[in-house]
Coordinates of C-alpha atoms in Angstrom, one line a residue:
Chain A
X1 CA 66.7 96.1 127.2
X2 CA 64.1 95.4 124.6
X3 CA 60.7 94.1 125.7
X4 CA 57.9 92.6 123.6
X5 CA 54.3 92.6 124.8
X6 CA 51.4 90.6 123.5
X7 CA 48.3 91.7 125.4
X8 CA 45.9 89.0 124.1
X9 CA 46.5 85.6 125.8
X10 CA 43.8 84.0 123.6
X11 CA 41.9 84.8 120.5
X12 CA 39.1 82.9 118.9
X13 CA 38.1 83.1 115.2
X14 CA 35.5 81.4 113.0
X15 CA 36.9 79.4 110.1
X16 CA 37.3 81.7 107.0
X17 CA 37.1 84.8 109.1
X18 CA 39.9 87.3 109.9
X19 CA 41.7 87.7 113.2
X20 CA 44.3 90.3 114.2
X21 CA 46.9 89.7 116.9
X22 CA 48.5 92.6 118.6
X23 CA 52.2 93.1 119.6
X24 CA 54.0 96.1 121.0
X25 CA 57.6 96.5 121.7
X26 CA 60.0 98.8 123.4
X27 CA 63.4 99.8 122.0
X28 CA 65.7 102.7 121.6
X29 CA 67.2 101.3 118.5
X30 CA 66.3 102.4 115.0
X31 CA 67.3 99.3 113.0
X32 CA 65.9 96.0 114.0
X33 CA 63.8 93.0 112.8
X34 CA 60.4 91.9 113.9
X35 CA 59.0 88.4 113.5
X36 CA 55.9 86.4 114.1
X37 CA 56.4 82.7 114.9
X38 CA 53.7 80.0 115.0
X39 CA 53.9 77.1 117.4
X40 CA 51.3 74.3 116.7
X41 CA 50.6 71.5 119.1
X42 CA 53.6 69.6 117.6
X43 CA 55.7 72.3 119.4
X44 CA 57.8 73.0 116.3
X45 CA 58.3 76.8 116.0
X46 CA 57.7 78.0 112.5
X47 CA 58.5 81.4 111.1
X48 CA 55.3 83.0 109.8
X49 CA 56.5 86.4 108.7
X50 CA 59.4 88.9 109.1
X51 CA 59.6 92.7 108.9
X52 CA 62.7 94.8 108.7
X53 CA 62.3 98.1 110.5
X54 CA 63.9 100.2 107.7
X55 CA 61.3 99.0 105.3
X56 CA 58.1 101.0 105.3
X57 CA 56.1 98.5 103.3
X58 CA 54.2 96.0 105.4
X59 CA 55.3 92.4 104.9
X60 CA 52.8 89.9 103.5
X61 CA 53.0 86.1 103.2
X62 CA 50.0 84.6 101.6
X63 CA 47.1 84.9 104.1
X64 CA 49.4 86.5 106.7
X65 CA 50.1 90.2 106.8
X66 CA 51.4 92.7 109.3
X67 CA 50.6 96.2 110.2
X68 CA 54.0 97.7 111.2
X69 CA 53.7 101.1 112.9
X70 CA 57.3 102.1 113.7
X71 CA 56.5 105.3 115.6
X72 CA 53.9 103.6 117.7
X73 CA 56.2 100.5 118.2
X74 CA 53.4 98.3 117.1
X75 CA 53.5 95.1 115.0
X76 CA 50.2 93.4 114.6
X77 CA 49.6 90.2 112.6
X78 CA 46.4 89.7 110.5
X79 CA 45.4 86.2 109.5
X80 CA 42.9 86.2 106.7
X81 CA 40.6 83.4 105.7
X82 CA 41.4 81.5 108.8
X83 CA 41.9 77.7 108.5
X84 CA 41.8 75.0 111.1
X85 CA 45.5 74.5 110.7
X86 CA 46.1 78.1 111.9
X87 CA 45.2 77.0 115.4
X88 CA 48.4 77.5 117.4
X89 CA 50.3 79.7 119.8
X90 CA 51.7 82.8 118.0
X91 CA 54.7 84.6 119.3
X92 CA 55.9 88.1 118.4
X93 CA 59.7 88.5 118.5
X94 CA 62.3 91.3 118.2
X95 CA 65.9 91.1 117.1
X96 CA 68.4 94.0 117.0
X97 CA 70.1 94.6 113.6
X98 CA 73.3 95.8 115.3
X99 CA 76.1 94.1 117.3
X100 CA 73.7 92.8 119.9
X101 CA 71.6 91.2 117.2
X102 CA 72.2 87.7 118.2
X103 CA 69.2 87.0 120.3
X104 CA 65.5 87.1 119.8
X105 CA 63.3 88.6 122.5
X106 CA 59.8 87.1 122.6
X107 CA 56.4 88.2 123.8
X108 CA 54.3 86.0 126.0
X109 CA 52.3 84.5 123.2
X110 CA 48.7 84.5 121.9
X111 CA 46.8 81.3 121.6
X112 CA 44.6 81.3 118.5
X113 CA 41.5 79.0 118.4
X114 CA 39.8 78.4 115.1
X115 CA 36.1 77.3 115.2
X116 CA 34.8 75.2 112.4
Chain B
X1 CA 65.5 70.6 104.8
X2 CA 67.1 72.3 107.7
X3 CA 67.1 70.4 111.0
X4 CA 67.5 71.1 114.6
X5 CA 67.2 68.0 116.7
X6 CA 66.8 67.8 120.5
X7 CA 67.7 64.5 122.1
X8 CA 64.4 64.0 124.0
X9 CA 60.8 65.2 123.7
X10 CA 60.0 64.3 127.3
X11 CA 62.2 63.9 130.3
X12 CA 61.5 63.2 134.0
X13 CA 64.3 63.8 136.5
X14 CA 64.6 63.9 140.3
X15 CA 65.5 66.9 142.3
X16 CA 69.3 67.3 142.6
X17 CA 70.1 65.2 139.5
X18 CA 72.5 66.5 136.9
X19 CA 70.6 66.9 133.7
X20 CA 71.9 67.2 130.1
X21 CA 69.8 68.4 127.3
X22 CA 71.4 67.9 123.9
X23 CA 70.8 69.8 120.6
X24 CA 72.3 69.1 117.2
X25 CA 71.9 71.1 114.0
X26 CA 72.9 70.1 110.5
X27 CA 73.1 73.6 108.9
X28 CA 76.6 74.6 109.9
X29 CA 75.1 77.6 111.8
X30 CA 77.5 79.7 113.9
X31 CA 74.9 80.7 116.5
X32 CA 72.9 78.4 118.8
X33 CA 70.5 79.2 121.6
X34 CA 68.7 77.6 124.5
X35 CA 65.3 79.1 125.5
X36 CA 62.9 78.2 128.2
X37 CA 59.2 78.4 127.5
X38 CA 56.6 78.9 130.3
X39 CA 52.9 79.8 129.9
X40 CA 52.4 83.6 129.8
X41 CA 56.1 84.3 129.8
X42 CA 56.9 83.3 126.2
X43 CA 60.4 82.2 125.5
X44 CA 63.2 83.4 127.6
X45 CA 66.9 83.1 126.6
X46 CA 69.0 81.0 128.9
X47 CA 72.4 80.9 127.1
X48 CA 73.6 81.3 123.6
X49 CA 76.8 80.5 121.7
X50 CA 78.2 82.3 118.6
X51 CA 81.1 79.9 118.0
X52 CA 82.7 76.7 119.2
X53 CA 83.7 77.0 122.9
X54 CA 82.1 80.5 123.1
X55 CA 79.1 81.2 125.2
X56 CA 77.2 84.1 126.6
X57 CA 74.6 84.4 129.3
X58 CA 71.1 85.2 128.3
X59 CA 68.3 86.7 130.5
X60 CA 67.9 83.8 132.9
X61 CA 71.2 81.8 133.2
X62 CA 71.0 81.0 136.9
X63 CA 71.0 77.3 137.6
X64 CA 72.2 76.4 134.1
X65 CA 75.4 76.0 132.2
X66 CA 76.2 75.1 128.6
X67 CA 78.8 73.4 126.5
X68 CA 79.7 73.8 122.8
X69 CA 82.6 71.5 122.0
X70 CA 81.6 71.1 118.3
X71 CA 79.9 73.5 116.0
X72 CA 76.9 71.3 115.5
X73 CA 76.1 70.5 119.1
X74 CA 75.0 72.7 122.0
X75 CA 74.3 71.2 125.3
X76 CA 72.3 72.7 128.2
X77 CA 73.3 71.4 131.7
X78 CA 71.2 71.6 134.8
X79 CA 73.9 71.1 137.5
X80 CA 71.4 70.2 140.2
X81 CA 67.8 70.1 138.9
X82 CA 65.1 71.8 141.0
X83 CA 61.4 71.7 140.7
X84 CA 61.3 75.4 139.4
X85 CA 63.2 74.2 136.4
X86 CA 60.2 72.1 135.2
X87 CA 59.5 73.7 131.8
X88 CA 59.7 73.4 128.1
X89 CA 63.2 73.8 126.7
X90 CA 63.7 74.9 123.1
X91 CA 67.0 74.9 121.1
X92 CA 67.5 77.1 118.1
X93 CA 70.2 77.9 115.6
X94 CA 70.9 80.5 112.9
X95 CA 73.5 82.2 110.8
X96 CA 74.1 85.9 111.2
X97 CA 71.7 86.7 108.3
X98 CA 68.9 84.2 108.6
X99 CA 66.0 83.6 110.8
X100 CA 66.2 81.1 113.7
X101 CA 65.3 77.5 113.2
X102 CA 64.0 75.7 116.3
X103 CA 64.0 72.1 117.6
X104 CA 60.8 70.3 118.6
X105 CA 61.4 71.1 122.3
X106 CA 62.0 69.0 125.4
X107 CA 59.4 69.0 128.1
X108 CA 61.3 68.5 131.4
X109 CA 59.6 67.6 134.6
X110 CA 61.6 67.7 137.8
X111 CA 60.0 65.7 140.7

């Protein structure tokens, strides 16, 4: 079974600075998807960014970018120019691309605090 | 705008009660999911359904059942609520190709 680990329960960042959230995963599969979801206080889970394992290029979405290291099974999220609205729980998630690809497996989450 | 709607944001139930959590999506998605969210544990999959009347157990199905009589609606049932089922419950839906869309969550307290 796949597992996803987020080793940082909480991270703090100054407004306009950069913060990096770490995520590692364990899988024997070669084709899969990785995601970062954001959950603000409103509790609505929002997809931040998605990475397909067969793509070597790291995904980028505005101020959010990932560092995908397939051999190391590492998938970190970098938030640049942090804004107050970035304060939220962030979850890393894994989904198989194969027949078992129906479900997402989540990490334990990292709370991001943004200081003005 | 895509929408996944959960029937309640907050719910308080007594131990032993039968509890229904309802989820409706308006995107014609085949797949629907129920997750439980607890601090430090992230989201854990309880059950999912890939078609009407079809269901599969997730990672923590004990104490729960589900019902999917119509494509747009997926219900989570706690047959006899217990205090260790106090948690946040999140519903999600997706097609085979897209990312998952989530509801706003139901915070259930069992007293």
